[in-house]
GROMACS .gro file of C-alpha atoms in nm:
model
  268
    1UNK     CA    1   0.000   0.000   0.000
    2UNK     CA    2   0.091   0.355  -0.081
    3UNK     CA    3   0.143   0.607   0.190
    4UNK     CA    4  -0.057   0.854   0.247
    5UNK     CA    5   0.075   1.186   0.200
    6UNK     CA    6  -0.021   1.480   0.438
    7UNK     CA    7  -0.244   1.750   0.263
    8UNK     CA    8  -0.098   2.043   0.361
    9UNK     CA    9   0.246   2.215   0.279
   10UNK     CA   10   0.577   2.080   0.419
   11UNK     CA   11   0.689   2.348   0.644
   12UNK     CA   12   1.049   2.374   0.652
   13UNK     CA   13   1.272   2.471   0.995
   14UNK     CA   14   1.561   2.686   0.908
   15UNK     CA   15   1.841   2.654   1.128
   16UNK     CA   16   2.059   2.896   1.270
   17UNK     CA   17   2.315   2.955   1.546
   18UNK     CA   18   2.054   3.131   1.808
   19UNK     CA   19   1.795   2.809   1.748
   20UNK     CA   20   1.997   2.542   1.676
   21UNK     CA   21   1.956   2.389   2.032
   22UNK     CA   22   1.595   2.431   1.965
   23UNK     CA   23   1.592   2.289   1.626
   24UNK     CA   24   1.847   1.987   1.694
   25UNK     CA   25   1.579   1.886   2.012
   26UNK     CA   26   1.305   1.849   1.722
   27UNK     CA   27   1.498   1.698   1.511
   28UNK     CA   28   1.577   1.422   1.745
   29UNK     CA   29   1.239   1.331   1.830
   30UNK     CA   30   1.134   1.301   1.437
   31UNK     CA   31   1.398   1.129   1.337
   32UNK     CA   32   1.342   0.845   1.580
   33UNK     CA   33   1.067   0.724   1.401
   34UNK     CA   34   1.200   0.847   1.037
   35UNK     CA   35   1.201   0.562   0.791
   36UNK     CA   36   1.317   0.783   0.469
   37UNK     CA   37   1.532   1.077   0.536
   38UNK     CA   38   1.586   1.286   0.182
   39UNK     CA   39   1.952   1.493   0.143
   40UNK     CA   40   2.001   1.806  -0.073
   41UNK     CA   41   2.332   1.977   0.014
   42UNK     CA   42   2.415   2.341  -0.165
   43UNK     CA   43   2.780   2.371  -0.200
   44UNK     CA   44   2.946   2.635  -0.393
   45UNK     CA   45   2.990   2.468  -0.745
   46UNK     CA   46   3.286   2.263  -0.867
   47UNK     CA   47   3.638   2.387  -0.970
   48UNK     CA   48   3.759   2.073  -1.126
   49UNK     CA   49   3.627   1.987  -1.457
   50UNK     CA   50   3.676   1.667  -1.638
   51UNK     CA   51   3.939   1.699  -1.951
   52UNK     CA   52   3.694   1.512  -2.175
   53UNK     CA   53   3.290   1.424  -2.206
   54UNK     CA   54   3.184   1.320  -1.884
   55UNK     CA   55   3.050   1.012  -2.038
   56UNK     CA   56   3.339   0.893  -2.139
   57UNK     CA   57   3.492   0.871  -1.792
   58UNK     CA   58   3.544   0.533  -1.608
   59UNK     CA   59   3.365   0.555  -1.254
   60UNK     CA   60   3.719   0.600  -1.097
   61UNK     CA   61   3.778   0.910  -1.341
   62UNK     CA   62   3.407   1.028  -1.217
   63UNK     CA   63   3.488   0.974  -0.861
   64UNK     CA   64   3.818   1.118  -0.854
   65UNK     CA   65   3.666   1.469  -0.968
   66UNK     CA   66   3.420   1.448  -0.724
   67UNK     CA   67   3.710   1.384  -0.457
   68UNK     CA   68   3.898   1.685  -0.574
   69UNK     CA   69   3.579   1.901  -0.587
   70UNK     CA   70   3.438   1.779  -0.246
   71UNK     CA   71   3.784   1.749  -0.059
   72UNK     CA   72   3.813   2.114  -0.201
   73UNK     CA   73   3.531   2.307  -0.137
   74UNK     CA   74   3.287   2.391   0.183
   75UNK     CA   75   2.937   2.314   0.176
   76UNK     CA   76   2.676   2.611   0.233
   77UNK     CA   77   2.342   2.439   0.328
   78UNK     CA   78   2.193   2.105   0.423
   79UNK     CA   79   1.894   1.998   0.385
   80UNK     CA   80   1.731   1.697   0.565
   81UNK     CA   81   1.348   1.604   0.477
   82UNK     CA   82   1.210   1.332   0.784
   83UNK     CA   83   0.921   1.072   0.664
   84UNK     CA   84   0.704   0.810   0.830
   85UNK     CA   85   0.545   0.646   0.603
   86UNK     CA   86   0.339   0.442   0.958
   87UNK     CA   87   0.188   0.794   1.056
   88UNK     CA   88   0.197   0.993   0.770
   89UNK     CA   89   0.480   1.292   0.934
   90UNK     CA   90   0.695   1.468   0.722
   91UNK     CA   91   0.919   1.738   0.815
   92UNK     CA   92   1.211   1.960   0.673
   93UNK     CA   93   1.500   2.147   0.837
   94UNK     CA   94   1.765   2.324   0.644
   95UNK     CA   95   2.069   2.410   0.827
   96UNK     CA   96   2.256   2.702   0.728
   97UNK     CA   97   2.651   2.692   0.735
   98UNK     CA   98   2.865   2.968   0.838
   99UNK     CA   99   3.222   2.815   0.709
  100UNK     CA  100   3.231   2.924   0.361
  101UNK     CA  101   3.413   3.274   0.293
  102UNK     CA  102   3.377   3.402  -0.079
  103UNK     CA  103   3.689   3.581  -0.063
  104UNK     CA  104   3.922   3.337   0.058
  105UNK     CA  105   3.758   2.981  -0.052
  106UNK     CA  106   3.737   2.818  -0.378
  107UNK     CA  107   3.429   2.841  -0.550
  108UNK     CA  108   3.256   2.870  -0.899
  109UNK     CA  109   3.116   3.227  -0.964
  110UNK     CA  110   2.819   3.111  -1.161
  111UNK     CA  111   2.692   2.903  -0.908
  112UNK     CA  112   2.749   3.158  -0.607
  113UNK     CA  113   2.524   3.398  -0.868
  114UNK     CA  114   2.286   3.086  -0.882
  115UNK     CA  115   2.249   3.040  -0.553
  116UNK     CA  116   2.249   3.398  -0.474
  117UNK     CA  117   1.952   3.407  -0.729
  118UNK     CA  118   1.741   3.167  -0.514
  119UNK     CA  119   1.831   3.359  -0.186
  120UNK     CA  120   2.098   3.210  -0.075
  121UNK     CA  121   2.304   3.545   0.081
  122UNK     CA  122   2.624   3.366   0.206
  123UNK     CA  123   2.703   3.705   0.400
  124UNK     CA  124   2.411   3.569   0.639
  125UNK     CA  125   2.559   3.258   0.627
  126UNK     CA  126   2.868   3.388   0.753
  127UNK     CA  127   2.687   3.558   1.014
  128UNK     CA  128   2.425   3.374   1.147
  129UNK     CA  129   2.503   3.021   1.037
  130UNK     CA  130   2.667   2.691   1.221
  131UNK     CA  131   2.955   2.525   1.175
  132UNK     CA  132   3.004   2.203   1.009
  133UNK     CA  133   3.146   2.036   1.330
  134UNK     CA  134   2.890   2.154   1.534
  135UNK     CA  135   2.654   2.016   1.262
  136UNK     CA  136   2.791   1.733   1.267
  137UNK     CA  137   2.751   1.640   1.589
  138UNK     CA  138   2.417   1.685   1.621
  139UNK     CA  139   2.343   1.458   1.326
  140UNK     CA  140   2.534   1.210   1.516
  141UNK     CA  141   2.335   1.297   1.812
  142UNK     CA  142   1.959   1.286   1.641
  143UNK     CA  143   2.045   0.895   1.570
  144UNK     CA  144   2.008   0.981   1.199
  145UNK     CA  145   2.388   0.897   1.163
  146UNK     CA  146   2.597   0.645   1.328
  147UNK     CA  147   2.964   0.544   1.269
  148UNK     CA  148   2.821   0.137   1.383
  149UNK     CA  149   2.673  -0.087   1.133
  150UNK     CA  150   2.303  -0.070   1.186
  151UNK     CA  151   2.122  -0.376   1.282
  152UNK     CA  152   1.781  -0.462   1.192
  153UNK     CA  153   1.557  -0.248   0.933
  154UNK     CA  154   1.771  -0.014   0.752
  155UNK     CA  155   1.650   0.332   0.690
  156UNK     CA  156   1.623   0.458   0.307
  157UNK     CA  157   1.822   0.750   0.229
  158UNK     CA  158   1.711   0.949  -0.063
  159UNK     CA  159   1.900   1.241  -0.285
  160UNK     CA  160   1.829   1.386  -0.662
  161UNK     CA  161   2.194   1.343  -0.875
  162UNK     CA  162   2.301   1.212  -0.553
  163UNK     CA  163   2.665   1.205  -0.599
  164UNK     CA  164   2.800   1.524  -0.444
  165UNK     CA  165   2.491   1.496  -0.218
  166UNK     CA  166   2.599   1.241  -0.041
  167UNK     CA  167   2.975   1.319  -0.091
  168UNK     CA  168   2.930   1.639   0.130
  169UNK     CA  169   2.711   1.464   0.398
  170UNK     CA  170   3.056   1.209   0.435
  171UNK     CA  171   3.272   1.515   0.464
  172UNK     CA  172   3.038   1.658   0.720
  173UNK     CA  173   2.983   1.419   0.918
  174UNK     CA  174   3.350   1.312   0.912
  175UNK     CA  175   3.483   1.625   1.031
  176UNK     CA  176   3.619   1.744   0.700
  177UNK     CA  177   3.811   1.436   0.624
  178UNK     CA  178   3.897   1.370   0.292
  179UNK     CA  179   3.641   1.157   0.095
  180UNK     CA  180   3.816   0.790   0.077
  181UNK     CA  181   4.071   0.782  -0.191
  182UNK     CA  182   3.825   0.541  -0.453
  183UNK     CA  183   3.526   0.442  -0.512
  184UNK     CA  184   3.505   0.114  -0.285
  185UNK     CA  185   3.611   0.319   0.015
  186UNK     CA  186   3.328   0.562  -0.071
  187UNK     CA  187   3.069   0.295  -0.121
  188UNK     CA  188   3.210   0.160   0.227
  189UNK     CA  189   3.214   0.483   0.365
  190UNK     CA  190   2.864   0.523   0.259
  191UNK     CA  191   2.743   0.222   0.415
  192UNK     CA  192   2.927   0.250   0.763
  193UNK     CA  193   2.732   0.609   0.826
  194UNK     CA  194   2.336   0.520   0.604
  195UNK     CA  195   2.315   0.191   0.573
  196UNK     CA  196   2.287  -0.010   0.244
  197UNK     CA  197   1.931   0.161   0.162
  198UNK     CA  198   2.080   0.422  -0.056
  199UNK     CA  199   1.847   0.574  -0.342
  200UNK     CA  200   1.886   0.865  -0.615
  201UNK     CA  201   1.607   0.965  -0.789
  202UNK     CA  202   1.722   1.069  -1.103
  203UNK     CA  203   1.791   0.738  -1.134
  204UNK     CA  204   1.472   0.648  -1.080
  205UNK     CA  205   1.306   0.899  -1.310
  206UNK     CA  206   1.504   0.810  -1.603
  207UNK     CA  207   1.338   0.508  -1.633
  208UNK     CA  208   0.942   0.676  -1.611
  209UNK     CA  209   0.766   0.747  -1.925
  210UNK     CA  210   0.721   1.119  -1.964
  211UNK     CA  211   0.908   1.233  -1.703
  212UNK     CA  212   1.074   1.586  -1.749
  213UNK     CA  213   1.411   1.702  -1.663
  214UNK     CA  214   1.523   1.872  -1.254
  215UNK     CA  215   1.359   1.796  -0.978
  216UNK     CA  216   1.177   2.090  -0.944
  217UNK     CA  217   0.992   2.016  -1.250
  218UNK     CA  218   0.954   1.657  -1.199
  219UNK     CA  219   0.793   1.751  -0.830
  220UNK     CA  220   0.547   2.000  -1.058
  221UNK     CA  221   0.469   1.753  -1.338
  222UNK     CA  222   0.363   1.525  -1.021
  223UNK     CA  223   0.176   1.781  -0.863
  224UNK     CA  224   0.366   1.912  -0.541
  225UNK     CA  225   0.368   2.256  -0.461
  226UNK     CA  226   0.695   2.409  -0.306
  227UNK     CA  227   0.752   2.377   0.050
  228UNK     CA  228   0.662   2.634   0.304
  229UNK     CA  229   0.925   2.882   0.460
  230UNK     CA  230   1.219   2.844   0.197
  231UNK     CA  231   1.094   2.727  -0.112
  232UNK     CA  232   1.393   2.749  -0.359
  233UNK     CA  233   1.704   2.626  -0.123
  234UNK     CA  234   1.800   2.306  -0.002
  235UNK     CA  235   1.513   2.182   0.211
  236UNK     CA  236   1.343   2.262  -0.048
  237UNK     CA  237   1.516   2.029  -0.291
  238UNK     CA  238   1.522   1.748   0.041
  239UNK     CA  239   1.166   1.743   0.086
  240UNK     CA  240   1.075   1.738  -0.339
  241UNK     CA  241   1.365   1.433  -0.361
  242UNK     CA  242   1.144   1.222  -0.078
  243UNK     CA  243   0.822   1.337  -0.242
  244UNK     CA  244   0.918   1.205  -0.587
  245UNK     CA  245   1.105   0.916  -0.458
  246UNK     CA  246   0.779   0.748  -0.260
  247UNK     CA  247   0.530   0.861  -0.543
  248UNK     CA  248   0.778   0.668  -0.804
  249UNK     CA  249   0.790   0.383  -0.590
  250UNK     CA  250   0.477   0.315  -0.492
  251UNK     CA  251   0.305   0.476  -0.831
  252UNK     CA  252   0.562   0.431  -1.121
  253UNK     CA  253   0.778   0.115  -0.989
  254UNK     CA  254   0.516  -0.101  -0.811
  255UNK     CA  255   0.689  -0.087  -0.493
  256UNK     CA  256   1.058  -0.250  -0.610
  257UNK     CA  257   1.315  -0.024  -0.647
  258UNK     CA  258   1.622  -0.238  -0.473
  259UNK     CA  259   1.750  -0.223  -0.857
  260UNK     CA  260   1.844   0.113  -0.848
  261UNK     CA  261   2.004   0.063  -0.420
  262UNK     CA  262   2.308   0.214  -0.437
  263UNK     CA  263   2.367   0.408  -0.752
  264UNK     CA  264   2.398   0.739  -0.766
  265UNK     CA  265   2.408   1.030  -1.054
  266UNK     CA  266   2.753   1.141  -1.124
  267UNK     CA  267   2.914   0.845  -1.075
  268UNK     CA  268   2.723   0.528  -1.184
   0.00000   0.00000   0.00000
């Protein structure tokens, strides 16, 4: 059986430095119950560019610029979308991050334009925001991430061209440490902090009829309305991957999507 979606808008919690205690409480109690948690990190672009068509590139060649870009560059925003599916909650936070500074840090000017475009005002950031540590411990603290092997029912996790998605989260939660120097230490890496329940769904969209192109229009062609409170950033882009990803499932892929466990856009 399909879940059933609440009616109204997600709301989403935007975290700062004076609520953060507040915020990190909630977040707890959610995510004790949370079967799917969606990802969507903002970073500031990528400064290492592949010397030929992506395409052509082995998934070591893929992985290696997504190294050098992650172990690189500072992430600006995460966002975490909460669902479950047994009672029907879903909730959003997006934490801001305070590390990033424009004129000292490597970063693509297009995308801090893009970004800045959607209201993203890294200034604020600076400002107002957490740090990364500090962010990561309280994802270690919710229960959401663990550096055990999890026993019994895994949770999903769920990103949209999941690669550097996911690649940040590691770096996050592992203090800044470089990602793992190939792809099998990723994919371990991976599974020692979510579990084996990995999903991206551009993956999964690729193979629906009809479907069109972003997540922001797939979310529209599906009929969900931008989330309440920051509609354009990374919560934003959290809550629309879990959204798609459950009504693909259950509507599109009868329920079986263990094909697609594991492989992510960017590098598969």
């Amino acid at each position: 059986m399909s879940p059933v979606w609440p009616s109204s808008a997600v709301p989403v919690r935007s975290v700062w430095a004076p609520n953060l205690k507040h915020e990190s409480a909630n977040l707890r109690h959610v995510a004790r119950n949370a079967q799917y948690v969606a990802i969507d990190v903002h970073y500031p672009g990528v400064v290492h560019h592949p010397s030929q068509d992506h395409n052509a590139l082995t998934v070591e060649e893929r992985y290696a610029l997504v190294k050098a870009n992650v172990d690189g560059l500072k992430p600006l925003q995460l966002g975490i979308a909460l669902y479950d599916s047994d009672g029907g909650y879903l909730d959003a936070w997006e934490f801001n991050l305070r590390d990033f500074r424009p004129q000292a840090d490597p970063h693509d000017e297009n995308s801090h334009a893009y970004l800045a475009g959607r209201g993203l005002d890294v200034g604020v950031l600076r400002d107002h925001g957490v740090s990364a540590d500090v962010l990561s411990k309280k994802l270690f603290e919710s229960g959401l991430i663990s550096a055990r092997p999890r026993r019994g029912r895994s949770r999903s996790w769920i990103t949209y061209a999941g690669a550097y998605h996911v690649a940040y989260l590691l770096k996050i939660v592992t203090g800044g440490a470089p990602l793992p120097r190939d792809v099998a230490g990723f994919n371990g890496a991976v599974r020692r902090y979510l579990g084996d329940q990995v999903y991206d769904v551009a993956r999964m969209a690729a193979d629906c009829l009809d479907m069109p192109l972003g997540l922001e229009s797939i979310a529209a062609h599906l009929g969900f309305h931008p989330p309440l409170g920051s509609p354009r950033l990374a919560a934003a882009a959290g809550v629309h991957a879990l959204q798609v990803f459950m009504r693909l499932k259950y509507g599109k892929l009868g329920g079986d999507v263990r094909r697609y466990r594991g492989l992510l856009e960017g590098l598969h």
